[in-house]
CSV table of C-alpha atoms and ligand atoms in Angstrom, one decimal:
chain,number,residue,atom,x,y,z
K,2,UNK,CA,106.8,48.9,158.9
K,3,UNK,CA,103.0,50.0,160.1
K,4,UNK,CA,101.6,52.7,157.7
K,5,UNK,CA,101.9,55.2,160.2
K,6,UNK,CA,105.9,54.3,160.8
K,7,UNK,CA,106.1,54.8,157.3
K,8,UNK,CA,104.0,58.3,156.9
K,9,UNK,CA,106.5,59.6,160.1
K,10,UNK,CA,109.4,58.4,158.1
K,11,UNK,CA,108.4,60.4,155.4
K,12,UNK,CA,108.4,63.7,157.4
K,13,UNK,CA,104.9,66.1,158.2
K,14,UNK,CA,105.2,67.4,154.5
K,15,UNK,CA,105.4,64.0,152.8
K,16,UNK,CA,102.5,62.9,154.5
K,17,UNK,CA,100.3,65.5,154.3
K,18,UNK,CA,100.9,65.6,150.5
K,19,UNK,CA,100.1,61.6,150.5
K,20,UNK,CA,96.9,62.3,152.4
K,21,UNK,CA,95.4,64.6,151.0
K,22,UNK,CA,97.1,65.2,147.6
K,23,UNK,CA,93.8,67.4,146.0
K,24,UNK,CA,94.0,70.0,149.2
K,25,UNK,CA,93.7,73.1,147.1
K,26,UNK,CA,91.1,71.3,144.5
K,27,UNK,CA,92.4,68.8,141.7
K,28,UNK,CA,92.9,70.5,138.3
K,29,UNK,CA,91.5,68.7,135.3
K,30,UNK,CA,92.6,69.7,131.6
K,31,UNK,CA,90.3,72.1,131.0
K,32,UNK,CA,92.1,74.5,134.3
K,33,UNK,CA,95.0,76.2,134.7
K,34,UNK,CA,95.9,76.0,131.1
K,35,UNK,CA,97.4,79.3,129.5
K,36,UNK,CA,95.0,80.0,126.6
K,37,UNK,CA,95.7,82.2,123.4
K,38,UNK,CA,93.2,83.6,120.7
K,39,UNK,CA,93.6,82.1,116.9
K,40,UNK,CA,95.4,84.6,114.7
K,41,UNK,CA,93.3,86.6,112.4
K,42,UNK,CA,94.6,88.3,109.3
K,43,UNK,CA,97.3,86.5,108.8
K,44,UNK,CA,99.7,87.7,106.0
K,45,UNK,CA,103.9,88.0,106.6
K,46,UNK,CA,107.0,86.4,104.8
K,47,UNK,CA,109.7,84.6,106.3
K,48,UNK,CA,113.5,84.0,105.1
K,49,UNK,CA,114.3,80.9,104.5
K,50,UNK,CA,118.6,81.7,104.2
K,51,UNK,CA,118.0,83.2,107.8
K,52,UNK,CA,119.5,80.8,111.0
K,53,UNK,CA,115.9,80.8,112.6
K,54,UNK,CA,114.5,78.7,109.1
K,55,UNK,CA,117.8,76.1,109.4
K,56,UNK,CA,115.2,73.1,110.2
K,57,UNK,CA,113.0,73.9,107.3
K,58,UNK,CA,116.0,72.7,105.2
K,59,UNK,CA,115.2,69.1,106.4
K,60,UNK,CA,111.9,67.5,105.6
K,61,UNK,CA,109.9,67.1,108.7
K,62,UNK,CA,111.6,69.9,109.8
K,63,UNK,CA,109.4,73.0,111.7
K,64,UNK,CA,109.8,76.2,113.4
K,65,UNK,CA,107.6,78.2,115.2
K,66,UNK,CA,107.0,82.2,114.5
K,67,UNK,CA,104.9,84.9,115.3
K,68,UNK,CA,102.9,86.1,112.3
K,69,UNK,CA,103.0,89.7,113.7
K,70,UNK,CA,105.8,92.1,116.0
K,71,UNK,CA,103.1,92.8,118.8
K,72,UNK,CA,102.4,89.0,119.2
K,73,UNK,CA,104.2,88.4,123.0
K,74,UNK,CA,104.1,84.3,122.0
K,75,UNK,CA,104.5,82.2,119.1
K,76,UNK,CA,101.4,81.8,117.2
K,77,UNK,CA,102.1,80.1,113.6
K,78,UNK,CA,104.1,76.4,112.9
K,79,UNK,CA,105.8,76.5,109.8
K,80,UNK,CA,106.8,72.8,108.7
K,81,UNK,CA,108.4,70.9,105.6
K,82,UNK,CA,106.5,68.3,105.1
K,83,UNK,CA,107.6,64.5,104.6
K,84,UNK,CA,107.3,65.3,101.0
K,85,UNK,CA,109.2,68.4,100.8
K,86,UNK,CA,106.2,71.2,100.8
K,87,UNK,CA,106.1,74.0,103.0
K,88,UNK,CA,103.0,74.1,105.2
K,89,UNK,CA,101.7,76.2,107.6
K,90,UNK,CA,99.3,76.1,111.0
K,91,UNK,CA,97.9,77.9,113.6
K,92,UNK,CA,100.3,77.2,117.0
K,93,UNK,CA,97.2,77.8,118.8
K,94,UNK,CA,95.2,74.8,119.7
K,95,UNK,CA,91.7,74.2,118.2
K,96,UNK,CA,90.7,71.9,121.6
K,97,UNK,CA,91.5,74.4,124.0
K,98,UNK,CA,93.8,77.4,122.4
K,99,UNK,CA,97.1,76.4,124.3
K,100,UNK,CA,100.5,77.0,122.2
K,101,UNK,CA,101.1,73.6,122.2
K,102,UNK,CA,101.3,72.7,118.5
K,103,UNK,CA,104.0,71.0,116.7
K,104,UNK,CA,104.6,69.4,113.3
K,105,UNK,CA,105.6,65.9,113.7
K,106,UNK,CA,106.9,63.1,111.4
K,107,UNK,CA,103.6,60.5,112.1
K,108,UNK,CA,101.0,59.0,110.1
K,109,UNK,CA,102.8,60.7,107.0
K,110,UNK,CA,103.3,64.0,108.8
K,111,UNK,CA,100.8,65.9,111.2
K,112,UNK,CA,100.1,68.8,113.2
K,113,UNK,CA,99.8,67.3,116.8
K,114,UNK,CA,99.2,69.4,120.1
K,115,UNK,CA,100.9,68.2,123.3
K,116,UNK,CA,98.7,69.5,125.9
K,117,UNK,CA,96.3,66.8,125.3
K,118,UNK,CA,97.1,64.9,122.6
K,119,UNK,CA,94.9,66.4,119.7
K,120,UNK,CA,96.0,65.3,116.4
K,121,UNK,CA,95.4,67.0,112.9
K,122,UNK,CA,95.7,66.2,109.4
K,123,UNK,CA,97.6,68.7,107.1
K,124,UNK,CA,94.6,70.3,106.1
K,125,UNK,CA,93.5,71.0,110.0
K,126,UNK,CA,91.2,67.9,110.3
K,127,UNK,CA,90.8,66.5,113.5
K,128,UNK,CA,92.1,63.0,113.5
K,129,UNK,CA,91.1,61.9,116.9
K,130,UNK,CA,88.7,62.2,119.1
K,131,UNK,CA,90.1,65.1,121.9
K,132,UNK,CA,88.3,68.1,119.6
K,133,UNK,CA,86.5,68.2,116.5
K,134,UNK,CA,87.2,71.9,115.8
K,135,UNK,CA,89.2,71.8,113.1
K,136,UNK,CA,93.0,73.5,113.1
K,137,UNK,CA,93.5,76.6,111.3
K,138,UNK,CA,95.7,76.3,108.7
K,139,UNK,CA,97.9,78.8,106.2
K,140,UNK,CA,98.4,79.3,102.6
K,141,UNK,CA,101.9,79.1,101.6
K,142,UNK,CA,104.0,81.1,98.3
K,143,UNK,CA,107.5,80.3,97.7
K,144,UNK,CA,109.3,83.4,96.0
K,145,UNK,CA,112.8,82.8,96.2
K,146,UNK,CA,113.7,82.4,99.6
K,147,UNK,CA,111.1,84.5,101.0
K,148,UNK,CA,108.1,82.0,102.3
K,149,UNK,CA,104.6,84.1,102.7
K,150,UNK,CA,102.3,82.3,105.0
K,151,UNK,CA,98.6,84.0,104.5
K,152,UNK,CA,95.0,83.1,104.9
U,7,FES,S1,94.7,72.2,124.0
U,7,FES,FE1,93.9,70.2,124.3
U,7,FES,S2,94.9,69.1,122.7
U,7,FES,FE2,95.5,71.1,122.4
């Protein structure tokens, strides 16, 4: 099949898209990308018995809260670590302030953002090369059931 068999095979929207795919301008990571500021004053308690804390039961387990009522997106990860701590981060990306970060059960248990990959220890330390801005992290008190997460 000659390449322009094919592009007619595809239909007129097919290959226009193959042609010229970057039409409207080609986004690179740093575009497009819905950006939140880093929580100041951070200082509220969460229950641990309620049904929104259920994976902080497990170790490795996270959840993601707002640290204040007026927030309109999840700013704060609240994790058990591999060993069985509570710790707490900024949701907000260091690199380039998208919601994007999660607690996951690698390299012993890090904070890792998905939008592009940025990696942190417990402690908010960069540990790869995407940003060297370290993550905001959270003091954590156990009183009961009640977890505060403060700075
Ligand atoms: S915003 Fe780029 S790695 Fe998080």
């Amino acid at each position: 099949m000659e390449r322009k068999e094919f592009l007619q095979s595809l239909g007129a929207g097919a290959a226009f898209a193959l042609m010229f795919p970057c039409v409207s301008g080609c986004s690179n990571d740093s575009e497009d990308l819905e950006t939140f500021p880093v929580s100041e004053g951070v200082d509220f308690t969460i229950d641990l018995t309620s049904p929104e804390s259920a994976p902080l039961a497990n170790n490795g387990g996270y959840i993601a809260v707002k640290s204040s009522e007026e927030l309109t997106y999840l700013d704060i990860v609240v994790a058990r670590n591999l060993e069985g701590e509570l710790v707490a981060a900024s949701k907000i990306c260091s690199h380039q302030q998208t919601e994007e970060v999660r607690f996951i059960s690698d390299e012993g248990g890090i904070f890792f953002c998905s939008t592009h990959g940025s990696r942190f220890s417990q402690t908010g330390t960069p540990l790869n090369t995407i940003t060297n801005n370290p993550l905001k992290v959270f003091n954590t008190a156990l009183n009961g059931d009640i977890l505060r997460i403060f700075e």
